[in-house]
mmCIF file of C-alpha atoms in Angstrom:
data_model
loop_
_atom_site.group_PDB
_atom_site.id
_atom_site.type_symbol
_atom_site.label_atom_id
_atom_site.label_comp_id
_atom_site.label_asym_id
_atom_site.label_seq_id
_atom_site.Cartn_x
_atom_site.Cartn_y
_atom_site.Cartn_z
ATOM 1 C CA MET A 274 95.287 123.778 82.245
ATOM 2 C CA SER A 275 93.024 120.740 81.971
ATOM 3 C CA VAL A 276 94.832 117.590 83.047
ATOM 4 C CA VAL A 277 92.380 115.554 80.976
ATOM 5 C CA LYS A 278 93.375 117.505 77.879
ATOM 6 C CA ARG A 279 97.080 117.646 78.694
ATOM 7 C CA ASN A 280 97.374 113.901 79.016
ATOM 8 C CA ASN A 281 94.542 112.960 76.620
ATOM 9 C CA VAL A 282 92.816 111.023 79.333
ATOM 10 C CA GLN A 283 90.191 108.418 78.392
ATOM 11 C CA VAL A 284 87.943 106.651 80.919
ATOM 12 C CA LEU A 285 86.469 103.405 79.638
ATOM 13 C CA GLY A 286 85.224 100.081 80.985
ATOM 14 C CA LYS A 287 82.775 99.552 83.816
ATOM 15 C CA PRO A 288 82.070 102.990 85.305
ATOM 16 C CA ASP A 289 80.828 101.726 88.668
ATOM 17 C CA ALA A 290 83.484 99.091 89.109
ATOM 18 C CA ALA A 291 85.044 98.680 92.559
ATOM 19 C CA GLU A 292 88.571 98.727 91.124
ATOM 20 C CA THR A 293 90.291 100.949 88.564
ATOM 21 C CA LEU A 294 93.085 99.915 86.280
ATOM 22 C CA VAL A 295 95.382 102.751 85.099
ATOM 23 C CA PHE A 296 97.533 101.918 82.060
ATOM 24 C CA ALA A 297 100.812 103.758 81.503
ATOM 25 C CA HIS A 298 102.570 103.344 78.096
ATOM 26 C CA GLY A 299 106.259 103.381 77.304
ATOM 27 C CA PHE A 300 108.545 105.403 75.057
ATOM 28 C CA GLY A 301 107.629 105.550 71.382
ATOM 29 C CA THR A 302 104.018 104.453 71.952
ATOM 30 C CA ASP A 303 100.821 105.975 73.274
ATOM 31 C CA GLN A 304 97.751 104.699 75.089
ATOM 32 C CA THR A 305 96.673 102.680 72.002
ATOM 33 C CA ALA A 306 99.474 100.220 72.845
ATOM 34 C CA TRP A 307 97.244 98.902 75.617
ATOM 35 C CA GLN A 308 94.128 98.410 73.470
ATOM 36 C CA ASP A 309 94.095 94.581 73.472
ATOM 37 C CA VAL A 310 95.046 94.207 77.128
ATOM 38 C CA ALA A 311 92.644 96.894 78.368
ATOM 39 C CA GLU A 312 89.777 95.363 76.445
ATOM 40 C CA ALA A 313 90.246 92.080 78.246
ATOM 41 C CA PHE A 314 89.405 93.702 81.543
ATOM 42 C CA ALA A 315 86.886 96.319 80.498
ATOM 43 C CA ASP A 316 83.863 94.173 81.557
ATOM 44 C CA LYS A 317 84.867 94.171 85.222
ATOM 45 C CA TYR A 318 87.087 97.184 85.850
ATOM 46 C CA LYS A 319 87.093 100.898 85.263
ATOM 47 C CA ILE A 320 89.838 101.605 82.719
ATOM 48 C CA VAL A 321 91.907 104.769 82.607
ATOM 49 C CA LEU A 322 94.174 105.423 79.612
ATOM 50 C CA PHE A 323 96.375 108.446 79.046
ATOM 51 C CA ASP A 324 99.253 109.733 76.949
ATOM 52 C CA TYR A 325 102.480 111.019 78.409
ATOM 53 C CA VAL A 326 103.262 114.596 77.447
ATOM 54 C CA GLY A 327 105.333 114.532 74.231
ATOM 55 C CA ALA A 328 104.064 111.198 73.031
ATOM 56 C CA ASN A 329 102.113 112.599 70.086
ATOM 57 C CA GLU A 330 100.724 115.734 68.484
ATOM 58 C CA LYS A 331 97.914 116.039 71.036
ATOM 59 C CA THR A 332 100.280 116.217 74.010
ATOM 60 C CA THR A 333 103.441 117.841 72.511
ATOM 61 C CA PRO A 334 102.116 121.405 72.969
ATOM 62 C CA PHE A 335 102.342 120.870 76.706
ATOM 63 C CA PHE A 336 105.935 119.667 76.613
ATOM 64 C CA ASN A 337 108.533 121.802 78.420
ATOM 65 C CA THR A 338 112.166 120.708 78.680
ATOM 66 C CA ARG A 339 112.596 122.482 81.990
ATOM 67 C CA LYS A 340 109.778 120.470 83.536
ATOM 68 C CA TYR A 341 110.306 117.134 81.936
ATOM 69 C CA LYS A 342 113.999 116.713 82.672
ATOM 70 C CA HIS A 343 113.433 113.930 85.236
ATOM 71 C CA LEU A 344 111.124 110.926 85.312
ATOM 72 C CA GLN A 345 109.551 112.335 88.469
ATOM 73 C CA ALA A 346 107.762 114.947 86.316
ATOM 74 C CA TYR A 347 105.950 112.157 84.501
ATOM 75 C CA ALA A 348 105.162 110.511 87.816
ATOM 76 C CA ASP A 349 103.641 113.828 88.967
ATOM 77 C CA ASP A 350 101.455 113.791 85.871
ATOM 78 C CA ILE A 351 100.090 110.399 86.843
ATOM 79 C CA LEU A 352 99.182 111.789 90.249
ATOM 80 C CA ASP A 353 97.547 114.784 88.576
ATOM 81 C CA VAL A 354 95.367 112.400 86.544
ATOM 82 C CA LEU A 355 94.356 110.438 89.637
ATOM 83 C CA GLU A 356 93.581 113.651 91.581
ATOM 84 C CA GLU A 357 91.551 115.075 88.665
ATOM 85 C CA LEU A 358 89.463 111.883 88.413
ATOM 86 C CA ALA A 359 89.262 111.493 92.193
ATOM 87 C CA LEU A 360 90.740 108.002 92.047
ATOM 88 C CA ARG A 361 92.362 106.168 94.936
ATOM 89 C CA GLN A 362 93.580 102.609 95.524
ATOM 90 C CA VAL A 363 94.166 102.125 91.797
ATOM 91 C CA ILE A 364 96.064 99.265 90.182
ATOM 92 C CA LEU A 365 98.703 100.694 87.868
ATOM 93 C CA ILE A 366 99.810 98.656 84.862
ATOM 94 C CA GLY A 367 102.871 100.251 83.256
ATOM 95 C CA HIS A 368 105.132 99.251 80.380
ATOM 96 C CA SER A 369 108.881 100.043 80.419
ATOM 97 C CA VAL A 370 109.379 103.660 81.537
ATOM 98 C CA GLY A 371 105.645 103.837 82.153
ATOM 99 C CA GLY A 372 106.130 101.218 84.820
ATOM 100 C CA MET A 373 109.000 103.068 86.438
ATOM 101 C CA THR A 374 107.148 106.428 86.536
ATOM 102 C CA GLY A 375 104.166 104.576 87.994
ATOM 103 C CA ALA A 376 106.419 103.171 90.712
ATOM 104 C CA LEU A 377 107.759 106.720 91.475
ATOM 105 C CA ALA A 378 104.154 107.992 91.719
ATOM 106 C CA ALA A 379 103.217 105.129 94.133
ATOM 107 C CA ILE A 380 106.240 105.840 96.307
ATOM 108 C CA GLN A 381 105.268 109.515 96.501
ATOM 109 C CA GLU A 382 101.521 108.845 97.276
ATOM 110 C CA PRO A 383 101.359 105.218 98.493
ATOM 111 C CA SER A 384 97.726 105.353 99.645
ATOM 112 C CA TRP A 385 96.611 106.187 96.101
ATOM 113 C CA PHE A 386 97.679 102.779 94.839
ATOM 114 C CA SER A 387 96.891 99.181 95.800
ATOM 115 C CA LYS A 388 99.009 97.109 93.394
ATOM 116 C CA LEU A 389 101.402 97.646 90.516
ATOM 117 C CA ILE A 390 102.109 95.505 87.413
ATOM 118 C CA LEU A 391 105.303 96.414 85.596
ATOM 119 C CA VAL A 392 105.880 95.012 82.105
ATOM 120 C CA ASN A 393 109.472 94.950 80.887
ATOM 121 C CA ALA A 394 110.349 97.853 83.216
ATOM 122 C CA SER A 395 113.859 98.912 84.244
ATOM 123 C CA PRO A 396 115.292 101.158 86.895
ATOM 124 C CA ARG A 397 118.476 101.730 84.906
ATOM 125 C CA TYR A 398 119.373 101.038 81.288
ATOM 126 C CA VAL A 399 123.132 101.665 81.466
ATOM 127 C CA ASN A 400 125.456 98.921 82.596
ATOM 128 C CA ASP A 401 127.367 99.518 85.885
ATOM 129 C CA SER A 402 130.216 97.705 87.552
ATOM 130 C CA ASP A 403 127.884 95.326 89.361
ATOM 131 C CA TYR A 404 124.715 95.842 87.263
ATOM 132 C CA GLN A 405 123.689 94.693 83.775
ATOM 133 C CA GLY A 406 121.251 97.205 82.350
ATOM 134 C CA GLY A 407 121.549 96.283 78.709
ATOM 135 C CA PHE A 408 123.416 99.287 77.236
ATOM 136 C CA ASP A 409 126.853 100.826 77.573
ATOM 137 C CA GLN A 410 127.232 104.589 77.381
ATOM 138 C CA GLN A 411 128.878 104.571 73.969
ATOM 139 C CA THR A 412 125.931 102.712 72.460
ATOM 140 C CA LEU A 413 123.488 105.209 73.905
ATOM 141 C CA ASP A 414 125.614 108.177 72.698
ATOM 142 C CA GLU A 415 125.468 106.661 69.207
ATOM 143 C CA LEU A 416 121.717 106.202 69.510
ATOM 144 C CA PHE A 417 121.221 109.857 70.512
ATOM 145 C CA ALA A 418 123.468 111.007 67.633
ATOM 146 C CA GLN A 419 121.423 108.947 65.144
ATOM 147 C CA MET A 420 118.158 110.423 66.465
ATOM 148 C CA GLN A 421 119.527 113.921 66.085
ATOM 149 C CA ARG A 422 121.029 113.306 62.624
ATOM 150 C CA ASP A 423 118.003 111.703 60.950
ATOM 151 C CA PHE A 424 115.130 110.934 63.307
ATOM 152 C CA HIS A 425 112.889 109.126 60.878
ATOM 153 C CA ALA A 426 115.668 106.957 59.524
ATOM 154 C CA TRP A 427 116.623 106.085 63.112
ATOM 155 C CA ALA A 428 112.984 105.169 63.932
ATOM 156 C CA GLY A 429 112.812 102.903 60.905
ATOM 157 C CA GLY A 430 115.799 100.921 62.162
ATOM 158 C CA PHE A 431 115.109 101.095 65.883
ATOM 159 C CA ALA A 432 111.509 99.948 65.854
ATOM 160 C CA PRO A 433 112.016 96.524 64.190
ATOM 161 C CA ARG A 434 114.879 95.620 66.577
ATOM 162 C CA ILE A 435 112.930 96.556 69.697
ATOM 163 C CA MET A 436 109.622 95.093 68.554
ATOM 164 C CA ALA A 437 111.296 91.936 67.159
ATOM 165 C CA ASN A 438 108.715 89.374 65.842
ATOM 166 C CA ALA A 439 110.142 89.633 62.316
ATOM 167 C CA ASP A 440 107.540 87.160 61.054
ATOM 168 C CA ARG A 441 104.874 89.834 61.798
ATOM 169 C CA PRO A 442 106.279 93.015 60.190
ATOM 170 C CA HIS A 443 103.000 94.929 60.704
ATOM 171 C CA LEU A 444 103.947 95.113 64.421
ATOM 172 C CA ALA A 445 107.175 96.952 63.694
ATOM 173 C CA ASN A 446 105.420 99.161 61.150
ATOM 174 C CA GLY A 447 102.860 100.184 63.771
ATOM 175 C CA PHE A 448 105.643 100.984 66.240
ATOM 176 C CA ILE A 449 107.392 103.038 63.597
ATOM 177 C CA GLN A 450 104.188 105.079 63.150
ATOM 178 C CA THR A 451 103.782 105.893 66.832
ATOM 179 C CA ILE A 452 107.447 106.798 67.226
ATOM 180 C CA SER A 453 107.254 108.994 64.157
ATOM 181 C CA ALA A 454 104.250 110.775 65.662
ATOM 182 C CA MET A 455 106.650 112.317 68.187
ATOM 183 C CA ARG A 456 108.366 115.573 67.390
ATOM 184 C CA PRO A 457 112.038 114.723 66.814
ATOM 185 C CA ASP A 458 113.497 117.174 69.318
ATOM 186 C CA VAL A 459 110.964 116.136 71.965
ATOM 187 C CA ALA A 460 111.623 112.453 71.308
ATOM 188 C CA LEU A 461 115.397 112.989 71.755
ATOM 189 C CA ALA A 462 114.891 114.945 74.962
ATOM 190 C CA ILE A 463 112.647 112.243 76.403
ATOM 191 C CA ALA A 464 114.940 109.444 75.310
ATOM 192 C CA ARG A 465 117.876 111.085 77.070
ATOM 193 C CA VAL A 466 115.897 111.415 80.270
ATOM 194 C CA ILE A 467 114.768 107.774 80.118
ATOM 195 C CA PHE A 468 118.063 106.071 79.152
ATOM 196 C CA GLN A 469 120.189 108.129 81.508
ATOM 197 C CA SER A 470 117.900 107.675 84.512
ATOM 198 C CA ASP A 471 118.864 105.615 87.527
ATOM 199 C CA HIS A 472 116.143 104.686 90.000
ATOM 200 C CA ARG A 473 117.761 101.634 91.579
ATOM 201 C CA ALA A 474 117.672 103.259 95.006
ATOM 202 C CA ASP A 475 114.022 104.279 94.620
ATOM 203 C CA ILE A 476 112.556 100.878 93.866
ATOM 204 C CA ALA A 477 113.564 99.677 97.311
ATOM 205 C CA GLN A 478 111.036 102.072 98.741
ATOM 206 C CA LEU A 479 108.077 100.560 96.862
ATOM 207 C CA GLN A 480 106.050 98.601 99.393
ATOM 208 C CA HIS A 481 102.996 97.699 97.225
ATOM 209 C CA PRO A 482 102.494 94.181 95.924
ATOM 210 C CA THR A 483 104.094 94.339 92.532
ATOM 211 C CA LEU A 484 104.022 91.895 89.663
ATOM 212 C CA LEU A 485 107.006 92.025 87.329
ATOM 213 C CA ILE A 486 106.238 90.636 83.866
ATOM 214 C CA GLN A 487 109.197 90.143 81.494
ATOM 215 C CA GLY A 488 109.432 88.633 78.089
ATOM 216 C CA THR A 489 111.966 85.872 77.454
ATOM 217 C CA HIS A 490 113.700 87.792 74.615
ATOM 218 C CA ASP A 491 114.014 91.564 75.091
ATOM 219 C CA LEU A 492 116.843 93.546 73.515
ATOM 220 C CA ALA A 493 116.247 96.569 75.790
ATOM 221 C CA VAL A 494 115.747 94.853 79.159
ATOM 222 C CA PRO A 495 117.819 91.745 79.839
ATOM 223 C CA HIS A 496 116.758 89.033 82.286
ATOM 224 C CA ALA A 497 119.256 90.363 84.840
ATOM 225 C CA VAL A 498 117.142 93.517 85.206
ATOM 226 C CA GLY A 499 114.043 91.544 86.139
ATOM 227 C CA HIS A 500 115.982 89.532 88.734
ATOM 228 C CA TYR A 501 117.557 92.702 90.103
ATOM 229 C CA MET A 502 114.149 94.348 90.574
ATOM 230 C CA GLU A 503 112.685 91.250 92.269
ATOM 231 C CA ASN A 504 115.652 91.061 94.630
ATOM 232 C CA HIS A 505 115.568 94.778 95.533
ATOM 233 C CA MET A 506 111.859 95.467 95.775
ATOM 234 C CA PRO A 507 110.254 94.429 99.067
ATOM 235 C CA ASN A 508 107.035 92.957 97.735
ATOM 236 C CA ALA A 509 107.679 91.954 94.127
ATOM 237 C CA TRP A 510 107.196 88.748 92.114
ATOM 238 C CA LEU A 511 108.841 88.117 88.766
ATOM 239 C CA THR A 512 107.251 86.044 86.083
ATOM 240 C CA PHE A 513 108.524 85.385 82.571
ATOM 241 C CA ILE A 514 106.272 84.934 79.608
ATOM 242 C CA ASP A 515 107.237 83.360 76.301
ATOM 243 C CA ALA A 516 107.352 86.556 74.281
ATOM 244 C CA GLU A 517 109.810 88.067 71.898
ATOM 245 C CA GLY A 518 110.557 91.802 71.926
ATOM 246 C CA HIS A 519 110.217 94.736 74.285
ATOM 247 C CA LEU A 520 106.471 95.309 73.763
ATOM 248 C CA PRO A 521 104.754 92.032 74.657
ATOM 249 C CA HIS A 522 101.524 93.842 75.498
ATOM 250 C CA ILE A 523 101.291 94.544 71.768
ATOM 251 C CA SER A 524 102.887 91.451 70.265
ATOM 252 C CA HIS A 525 101.673 88.867 72.878
ATOM 253 C CA ALA A 526 98.696 90.558 74.545
ATOM 254 C CA ASP A 527 96.998 87.310 75.337
ATOM 255 C CA LYS A 528 100.008 86.091 77.359
ATOM 256 C CA VAL A 529 100.261 89.399 79.244
ATOM 257 C CA VAL A 530 96.514 89.140 80.070
ATOM 258 C CA GLN A 531 97.003 85.590 81.330
ATOM 259 C CA ALA A 532 99.862 86.720 83.602
ATOM 260 C CA ILE A 533 97.858 89.655 84.970
ATOM 261 C CA ARG A 534 94.557 87.928 85.800
ATOM 262 C CA PRO A 535 95.584 85.834 88.818
ATOM 263 C CA PHE A 536 97.550 88.713 90.326
ATOM 264 C CA LEU A 537 94.481 90.988 90.174
ATOM 265 C CA LEU A 538 92.459 88.362 91.998
ATOM 266 C CA SER A 539 95.091 87.573 94.620
#
């Protein structure tokens, strides 16, 4: 199987650049979510974009519920992409679950990465006795039931809440389109894996310099998660940007770019 085909890999930017930026998208989106951010760095860096298996029609034929039952399987796919392209010492920029799978990949093969930038990422979405993840189990059970009952109706209600920015409805409409590009049963399987995951113990093993970028208003990832990650990751810095919604790399790309630039040069 071709890894490039399986993950719809695209290599852009400056081909002979000394550093490579690898962008990992989150649930309900694909590599196009990074378009504006990636373009800002294409003049100086090699850019690698890819789709997670199951994100759209191109990658869904490669989805297997037995394989993709843990986030580690998606981390392994990142490593497959890096190996296929013979890339080392890359800088991974990941949104939400894309950030967490990138972290798992870096823990597994630390020499393949130099830095990580995690945008609105979370090691656990479910509240615990001493941890505020943003969701209780009953809320997630209802979410899964809605996805199973009427996936497209669920997407139409979920996307505007998660994207926010009600004054720019085209953003939510675009998010609805990318979510709806997922096959409903695959989307449900992936959502269960993401929302029921718990990688709080794993993030303590991530030694790489890591920039945590979090928006000021995110329904899916509360501020407490960002502070938790900064406190439990050995080499992490948390910065907040004035951005509404869970997808600031789409809704506030300029602010995400401004937060990334100095970290890349540090």
